[in-house]
Coordinates of C-alpha atoms in Angstrom, one line a residue:
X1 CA 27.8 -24.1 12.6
X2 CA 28.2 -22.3 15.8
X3 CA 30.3 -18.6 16.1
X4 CA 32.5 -18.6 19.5
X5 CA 33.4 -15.0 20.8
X6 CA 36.0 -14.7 23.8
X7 CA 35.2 -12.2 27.0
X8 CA 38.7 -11.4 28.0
X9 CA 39.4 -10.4 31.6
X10 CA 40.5 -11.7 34.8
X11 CA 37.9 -14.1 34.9
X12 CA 37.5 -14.9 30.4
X13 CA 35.0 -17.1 28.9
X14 CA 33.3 -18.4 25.5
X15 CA 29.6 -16.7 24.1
X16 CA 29.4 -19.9 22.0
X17 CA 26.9 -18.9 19.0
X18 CA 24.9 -21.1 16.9
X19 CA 22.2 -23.8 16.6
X20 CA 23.0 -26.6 18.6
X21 CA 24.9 -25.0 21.1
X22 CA 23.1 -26.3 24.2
X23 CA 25.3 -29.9 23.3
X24 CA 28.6 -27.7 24.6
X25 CA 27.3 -27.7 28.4
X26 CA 28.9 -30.9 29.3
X27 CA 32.2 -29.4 28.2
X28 CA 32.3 -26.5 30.7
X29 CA 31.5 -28.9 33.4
X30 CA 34.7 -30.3 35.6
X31 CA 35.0 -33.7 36.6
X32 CA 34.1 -32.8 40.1
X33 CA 30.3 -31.7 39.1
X34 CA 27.8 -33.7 41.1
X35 CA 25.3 -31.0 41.1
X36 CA 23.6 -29.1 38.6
X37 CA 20.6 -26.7 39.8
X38 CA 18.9 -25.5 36.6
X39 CA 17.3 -21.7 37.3
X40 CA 14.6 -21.9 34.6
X41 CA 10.9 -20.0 33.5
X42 CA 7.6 -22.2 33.2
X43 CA 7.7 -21.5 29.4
X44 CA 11.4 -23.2 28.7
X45 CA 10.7 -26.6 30.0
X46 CA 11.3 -28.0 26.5
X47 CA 14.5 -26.5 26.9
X48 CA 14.8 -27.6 29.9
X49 CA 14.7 -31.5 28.2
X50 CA 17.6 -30.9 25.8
X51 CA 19.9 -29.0 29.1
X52 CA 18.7 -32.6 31.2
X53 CA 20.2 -34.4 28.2
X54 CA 23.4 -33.0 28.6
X55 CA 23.8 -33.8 32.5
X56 CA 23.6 -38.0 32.3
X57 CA 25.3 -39.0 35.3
X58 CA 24.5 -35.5 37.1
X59 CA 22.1 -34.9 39.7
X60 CA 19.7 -32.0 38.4
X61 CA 17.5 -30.3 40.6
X62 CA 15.1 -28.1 38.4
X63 CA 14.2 -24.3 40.9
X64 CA 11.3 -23.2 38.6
X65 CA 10.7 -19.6 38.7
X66 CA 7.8 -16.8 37.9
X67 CA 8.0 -15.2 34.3
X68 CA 10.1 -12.1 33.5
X69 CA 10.7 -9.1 36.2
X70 CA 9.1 -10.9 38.7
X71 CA 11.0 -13.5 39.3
X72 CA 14.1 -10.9 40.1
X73 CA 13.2 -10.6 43.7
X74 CA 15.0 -11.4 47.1
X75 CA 12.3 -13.4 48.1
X76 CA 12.6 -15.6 45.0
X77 CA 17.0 -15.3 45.5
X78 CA 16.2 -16.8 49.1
X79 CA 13.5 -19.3 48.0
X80 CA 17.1 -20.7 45.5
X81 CA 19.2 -20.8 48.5
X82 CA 17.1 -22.5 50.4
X83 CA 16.6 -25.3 47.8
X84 CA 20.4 -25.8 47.2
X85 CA 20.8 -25.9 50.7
X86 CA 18.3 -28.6 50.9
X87 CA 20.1 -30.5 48.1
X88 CA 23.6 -30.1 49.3
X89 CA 24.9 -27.8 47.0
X90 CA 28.8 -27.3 47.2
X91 CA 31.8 -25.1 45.8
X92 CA 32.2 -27.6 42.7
X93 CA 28.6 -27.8 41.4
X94 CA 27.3 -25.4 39.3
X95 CA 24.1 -22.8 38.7
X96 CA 22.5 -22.9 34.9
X97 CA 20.3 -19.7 34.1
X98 CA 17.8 -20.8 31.8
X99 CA 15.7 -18.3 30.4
X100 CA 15.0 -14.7 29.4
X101 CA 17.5 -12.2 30.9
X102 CA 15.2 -12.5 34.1
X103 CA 16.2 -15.7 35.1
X104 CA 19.8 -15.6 34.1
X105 CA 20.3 -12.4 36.1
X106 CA 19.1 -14.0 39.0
X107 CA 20.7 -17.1 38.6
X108 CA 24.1 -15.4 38.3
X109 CA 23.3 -13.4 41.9
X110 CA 21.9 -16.7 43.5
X111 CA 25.9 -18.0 42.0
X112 CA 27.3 -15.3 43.2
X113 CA 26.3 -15.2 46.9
X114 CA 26.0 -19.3 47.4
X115 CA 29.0 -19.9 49.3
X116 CA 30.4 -17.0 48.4
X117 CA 30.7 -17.5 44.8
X118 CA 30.1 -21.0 42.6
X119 CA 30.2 -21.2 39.1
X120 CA 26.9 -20.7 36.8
X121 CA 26.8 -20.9 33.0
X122 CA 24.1 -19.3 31.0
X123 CA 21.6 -20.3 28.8
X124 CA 19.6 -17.2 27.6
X125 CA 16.8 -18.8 25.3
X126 CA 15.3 -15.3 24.3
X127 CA 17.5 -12.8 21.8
X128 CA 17.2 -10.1 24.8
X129 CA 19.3 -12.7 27.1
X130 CA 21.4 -13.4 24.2
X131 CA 22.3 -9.9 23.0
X132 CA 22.0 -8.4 26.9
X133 CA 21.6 -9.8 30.1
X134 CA 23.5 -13.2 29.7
X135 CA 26.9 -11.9 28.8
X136 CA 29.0 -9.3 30.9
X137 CA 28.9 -10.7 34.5
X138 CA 26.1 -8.4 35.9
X139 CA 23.9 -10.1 38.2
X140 CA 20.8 -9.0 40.4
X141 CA 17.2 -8.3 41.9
X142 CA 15.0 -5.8 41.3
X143 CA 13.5 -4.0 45.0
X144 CA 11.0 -1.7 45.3
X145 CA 13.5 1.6 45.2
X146 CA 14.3 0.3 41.6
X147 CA 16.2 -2.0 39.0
X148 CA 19.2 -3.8 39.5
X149 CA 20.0 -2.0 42.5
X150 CA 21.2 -5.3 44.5
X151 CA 23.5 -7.5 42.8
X152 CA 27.2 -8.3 42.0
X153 CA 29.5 -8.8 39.3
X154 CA 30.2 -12.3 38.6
X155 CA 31.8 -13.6 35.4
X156 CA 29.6 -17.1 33.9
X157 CA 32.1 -20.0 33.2
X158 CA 30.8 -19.9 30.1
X159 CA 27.3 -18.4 27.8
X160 CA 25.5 -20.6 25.4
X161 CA 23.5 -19.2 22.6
X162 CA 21.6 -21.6 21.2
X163 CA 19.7 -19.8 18.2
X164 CA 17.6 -22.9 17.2
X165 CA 15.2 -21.8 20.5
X166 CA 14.7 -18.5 18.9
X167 CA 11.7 -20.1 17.5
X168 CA 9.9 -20.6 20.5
X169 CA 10.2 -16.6 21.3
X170 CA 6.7 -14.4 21.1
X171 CA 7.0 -12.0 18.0
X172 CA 6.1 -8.9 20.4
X173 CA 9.5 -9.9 22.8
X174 CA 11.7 -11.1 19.9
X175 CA 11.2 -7.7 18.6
X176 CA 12.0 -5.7 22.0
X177 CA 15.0 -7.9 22.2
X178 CA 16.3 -6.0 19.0
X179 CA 16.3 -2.6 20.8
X180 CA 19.2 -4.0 22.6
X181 CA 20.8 -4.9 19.0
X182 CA 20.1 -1.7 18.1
X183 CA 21.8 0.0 20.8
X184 CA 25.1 -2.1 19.9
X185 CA 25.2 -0.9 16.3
X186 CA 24.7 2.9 17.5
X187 CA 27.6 2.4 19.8
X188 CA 30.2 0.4 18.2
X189 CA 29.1 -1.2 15.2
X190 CA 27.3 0.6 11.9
X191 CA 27.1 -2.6 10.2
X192 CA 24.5 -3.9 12.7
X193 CA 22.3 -0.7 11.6
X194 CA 22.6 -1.1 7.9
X195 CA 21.7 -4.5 7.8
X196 CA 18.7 -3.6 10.1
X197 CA 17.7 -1.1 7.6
X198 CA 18.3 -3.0 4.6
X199 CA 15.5 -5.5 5.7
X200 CA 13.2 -4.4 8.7
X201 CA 10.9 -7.2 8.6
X202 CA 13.6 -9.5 8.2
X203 CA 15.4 -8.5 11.2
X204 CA 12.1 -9.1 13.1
X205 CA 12.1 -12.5 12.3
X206 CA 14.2 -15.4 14.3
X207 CA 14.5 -17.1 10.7
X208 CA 15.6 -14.1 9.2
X209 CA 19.2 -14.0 6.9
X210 CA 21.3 -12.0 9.1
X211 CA 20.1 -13.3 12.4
X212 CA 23.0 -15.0 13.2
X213 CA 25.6 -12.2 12.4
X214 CA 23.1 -10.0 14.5
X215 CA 23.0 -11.9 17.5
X216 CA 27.0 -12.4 16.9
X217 CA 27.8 -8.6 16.4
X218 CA 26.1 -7.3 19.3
X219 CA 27.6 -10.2 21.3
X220 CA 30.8 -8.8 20.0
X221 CA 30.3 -5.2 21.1
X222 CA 29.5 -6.1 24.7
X223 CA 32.1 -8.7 24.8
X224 CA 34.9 -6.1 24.0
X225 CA 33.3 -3.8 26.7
X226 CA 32.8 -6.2 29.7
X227 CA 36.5 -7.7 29.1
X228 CA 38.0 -4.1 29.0
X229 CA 36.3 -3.0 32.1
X230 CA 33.7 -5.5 34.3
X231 CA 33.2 -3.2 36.9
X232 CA 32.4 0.2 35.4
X233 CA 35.7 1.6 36.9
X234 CA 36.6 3.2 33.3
X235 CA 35.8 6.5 32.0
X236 CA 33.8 6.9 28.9
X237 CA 34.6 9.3 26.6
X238 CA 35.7 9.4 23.1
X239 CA 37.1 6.4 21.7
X240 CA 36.2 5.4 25.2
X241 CA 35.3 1.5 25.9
X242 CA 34.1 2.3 29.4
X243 CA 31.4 -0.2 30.3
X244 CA 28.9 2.7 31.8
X245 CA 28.5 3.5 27.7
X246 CA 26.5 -0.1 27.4
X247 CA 23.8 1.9 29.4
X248 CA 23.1 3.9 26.8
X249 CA 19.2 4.8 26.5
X250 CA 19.0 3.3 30.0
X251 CA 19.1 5.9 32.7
X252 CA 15.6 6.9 31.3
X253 CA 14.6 3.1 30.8
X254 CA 14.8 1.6 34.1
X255 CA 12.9 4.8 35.5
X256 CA 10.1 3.8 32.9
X257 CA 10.1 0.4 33.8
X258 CA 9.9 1.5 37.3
X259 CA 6.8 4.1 37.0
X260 CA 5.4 0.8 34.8
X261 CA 6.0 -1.2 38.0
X262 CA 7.8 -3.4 35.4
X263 CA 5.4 -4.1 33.3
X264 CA 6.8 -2.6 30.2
X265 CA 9.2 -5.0 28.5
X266 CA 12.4 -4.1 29.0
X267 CA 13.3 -3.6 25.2
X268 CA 10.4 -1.4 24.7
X269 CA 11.9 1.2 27.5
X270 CA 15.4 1.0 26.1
X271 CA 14.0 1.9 22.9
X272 CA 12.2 5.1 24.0
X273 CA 15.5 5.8 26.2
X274 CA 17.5 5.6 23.1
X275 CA 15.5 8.0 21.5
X276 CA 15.8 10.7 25.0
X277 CA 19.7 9.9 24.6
X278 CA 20.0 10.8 21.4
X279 CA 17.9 13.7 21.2
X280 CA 19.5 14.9 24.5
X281 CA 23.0 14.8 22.6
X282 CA 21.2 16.9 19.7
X283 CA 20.1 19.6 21.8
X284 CA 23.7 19.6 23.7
X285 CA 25.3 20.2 20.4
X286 CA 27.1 16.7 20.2
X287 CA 25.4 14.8 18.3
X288 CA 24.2 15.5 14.4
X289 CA 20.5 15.8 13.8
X290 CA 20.4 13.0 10.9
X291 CA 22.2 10.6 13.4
X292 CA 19.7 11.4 16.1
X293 CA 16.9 11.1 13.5
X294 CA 18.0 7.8 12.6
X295 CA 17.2 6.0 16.1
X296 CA 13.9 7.1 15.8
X297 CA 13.9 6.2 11.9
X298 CA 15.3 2.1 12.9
X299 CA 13.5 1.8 15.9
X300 CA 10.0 2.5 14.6
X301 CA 10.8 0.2 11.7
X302 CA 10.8 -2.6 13.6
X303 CA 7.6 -1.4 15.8
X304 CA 9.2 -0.4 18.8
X305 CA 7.9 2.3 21.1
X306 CA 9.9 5.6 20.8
X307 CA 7.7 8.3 22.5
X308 CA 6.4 7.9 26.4
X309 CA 3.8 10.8 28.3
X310 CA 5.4 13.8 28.9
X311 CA 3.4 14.5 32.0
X312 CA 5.2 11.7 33.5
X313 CA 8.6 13.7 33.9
X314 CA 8.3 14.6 37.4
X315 CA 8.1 10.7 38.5
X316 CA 11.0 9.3 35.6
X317 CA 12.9 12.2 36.9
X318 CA 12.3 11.1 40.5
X319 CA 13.2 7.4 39.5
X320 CA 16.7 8.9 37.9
X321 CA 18.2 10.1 40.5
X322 CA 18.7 6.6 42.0
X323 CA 20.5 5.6 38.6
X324 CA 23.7 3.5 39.3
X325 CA 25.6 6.3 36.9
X326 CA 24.3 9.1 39.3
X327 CA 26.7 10.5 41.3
X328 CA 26.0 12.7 43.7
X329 CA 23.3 14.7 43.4
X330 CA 24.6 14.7 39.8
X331 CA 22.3 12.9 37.3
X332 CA 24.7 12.1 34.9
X333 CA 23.7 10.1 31.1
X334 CA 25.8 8.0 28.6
X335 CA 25.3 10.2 24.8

């Protein structure tokens, strides 16, 4: 049984939802695909099988790339173009990410810039990719300045969750994916925290009973987001649906992950900047003290960092003040 939320906008698609949902790629193909290049991670080529068996009839090519942050590099972007040059890649064939939220960001930017834009569908196979980096259009590289800080905006013909690889996902990275679940439920959706709370363990667990209403909730939040503003043009404020509010906890992540030369997982930084956020609401007077006590409370229930050395302000703060939010010489955060 597969759950299939809609990401309005100018450009809307399907987050199909379920196990067995790789056997919908054909669908979003046209008739016109002759080319399929499959952006994937060493560690998904049995994945990579069930995508081939989808494409009979379709010339795959297969652009294998390194594990997690460091695959999110020019270099690697160029490497992609290269091959698909090679290969004859036109405006009708399409990019698959295949992969942890690495490889689907940059196989959205390698979409985005191949002849000025061809169509990629995603196949996140970790619950961070699911939950985060698969859905909302935001594509990109990493460069030495810091995160994210080249890439475009580029709407997937289509997202494919296909929970049955959940499996297959390291306990320690299954559980930083949930950081991003957690930010969801403190933003839009208290259900998502309760049902964390009423089962911790559970949660941590890919077989657990609410996995699938999880994955589909936090989906859901994002999805209303991105399809009310893709480009971060909106305000946020209250009652606000800006999409600046899904970087919540993240001004202080990416400088962490930066300092770490990436070598934090990503989850683990958003769950110690979701801690900073809330406590930096608390101490502005805009946020209550149980509600601020309660990230810390779900977060170190499932075994997620929420604390990182204080005598390494004066770099994060360096590393913040090139924070996409940051305008001016105003560092500016999402509470």
């Amino acid at each position: 049984m597969t759950d299939r939320i809609r990401v309005e906008g100018a450009d809307p698609y399907d987050v199909v939802i379920g196990a067995g949902a790789i056997g919908q790629l054909r669908a979003l193909l046209t008739d016109d695909v002759e080319r399929v290049a499959v952006v994937h991670q060493a560690s998904v080529a049995g994945v990579l099988d069930l995508v081939r068996d989808q494409l009979t009839g379709i010339d795959v090519i297969a652009f294998e790339i390194p594990d997690a942050e460091a695959a999110k590099t020019v270099a690697t972007a160029a490497k992609a173009w290269d091959c698909l040059a090679s290969n004859g890649f036109t405006r009708t064939d399409v990019v698959v990410g295949l992969g942890g939220g690495a490889a689907t960001d940059l196989a959205g930017f390698v979409a985005a810039a191949w002849l000025r834009g061809v169509r990629v569908v995603q196949i996140p196979t970790t619950l961070l990719g699911m939950v985060d980096a698969a859905v909302g259009g935001k594509t990109g590289v990493n460069i030495d300045a810091g995160k994210n800080l080249v890439g475009a905006f580029h709407p997937p013909a289509g997202v494919l969750c296909d929970l049955s690889v959940l499996d297959t996902v390291p306990a320690v990275d299954y559980a930083a994916g949930l950081a991003e679940v957690v930010k969801a439920g403190f933003i839009a959706d208290p259900v998502i925290l309760d049902l964390i709370e009423s089962a911790p363990q559970a949660a941590l667990s890919p077989s657990g009973p609410h996995t699938a209403e999880l994955v589909s909730r936090a989906i859901a939040v994002k999805a209303a987001v991105v399809g009310a503003d893709l480009r971060e043009r909106a305000a946020v404020g209250p009652g606000g649906l800006g999409r600046e509010i899904l970087n919540y906890g993240h001004t202080l992540a990416h400088a962490i992950e930066k300092r770490e030369h990436f070598g934090w997982r990503h989850g683990h930084a958003v769950s110690v900047g979701l801690v900073f956020a809330a406590a930096l609401a608390r101490e502005a007077g805009i946020l209550d003290v149980e509600t601020a006590i309660r990230h810390k409370a779900i977060l170190t229930s499932l075994g997620l960092p929420v604390s990182y050395p204080a005598a390494a302000w004066p770099q994060l703060r360096d590393g913040m003040s090139i924070d996409k939010k940051t305008r001016g010489r105003t560092l500016r955060f999402v509470v």
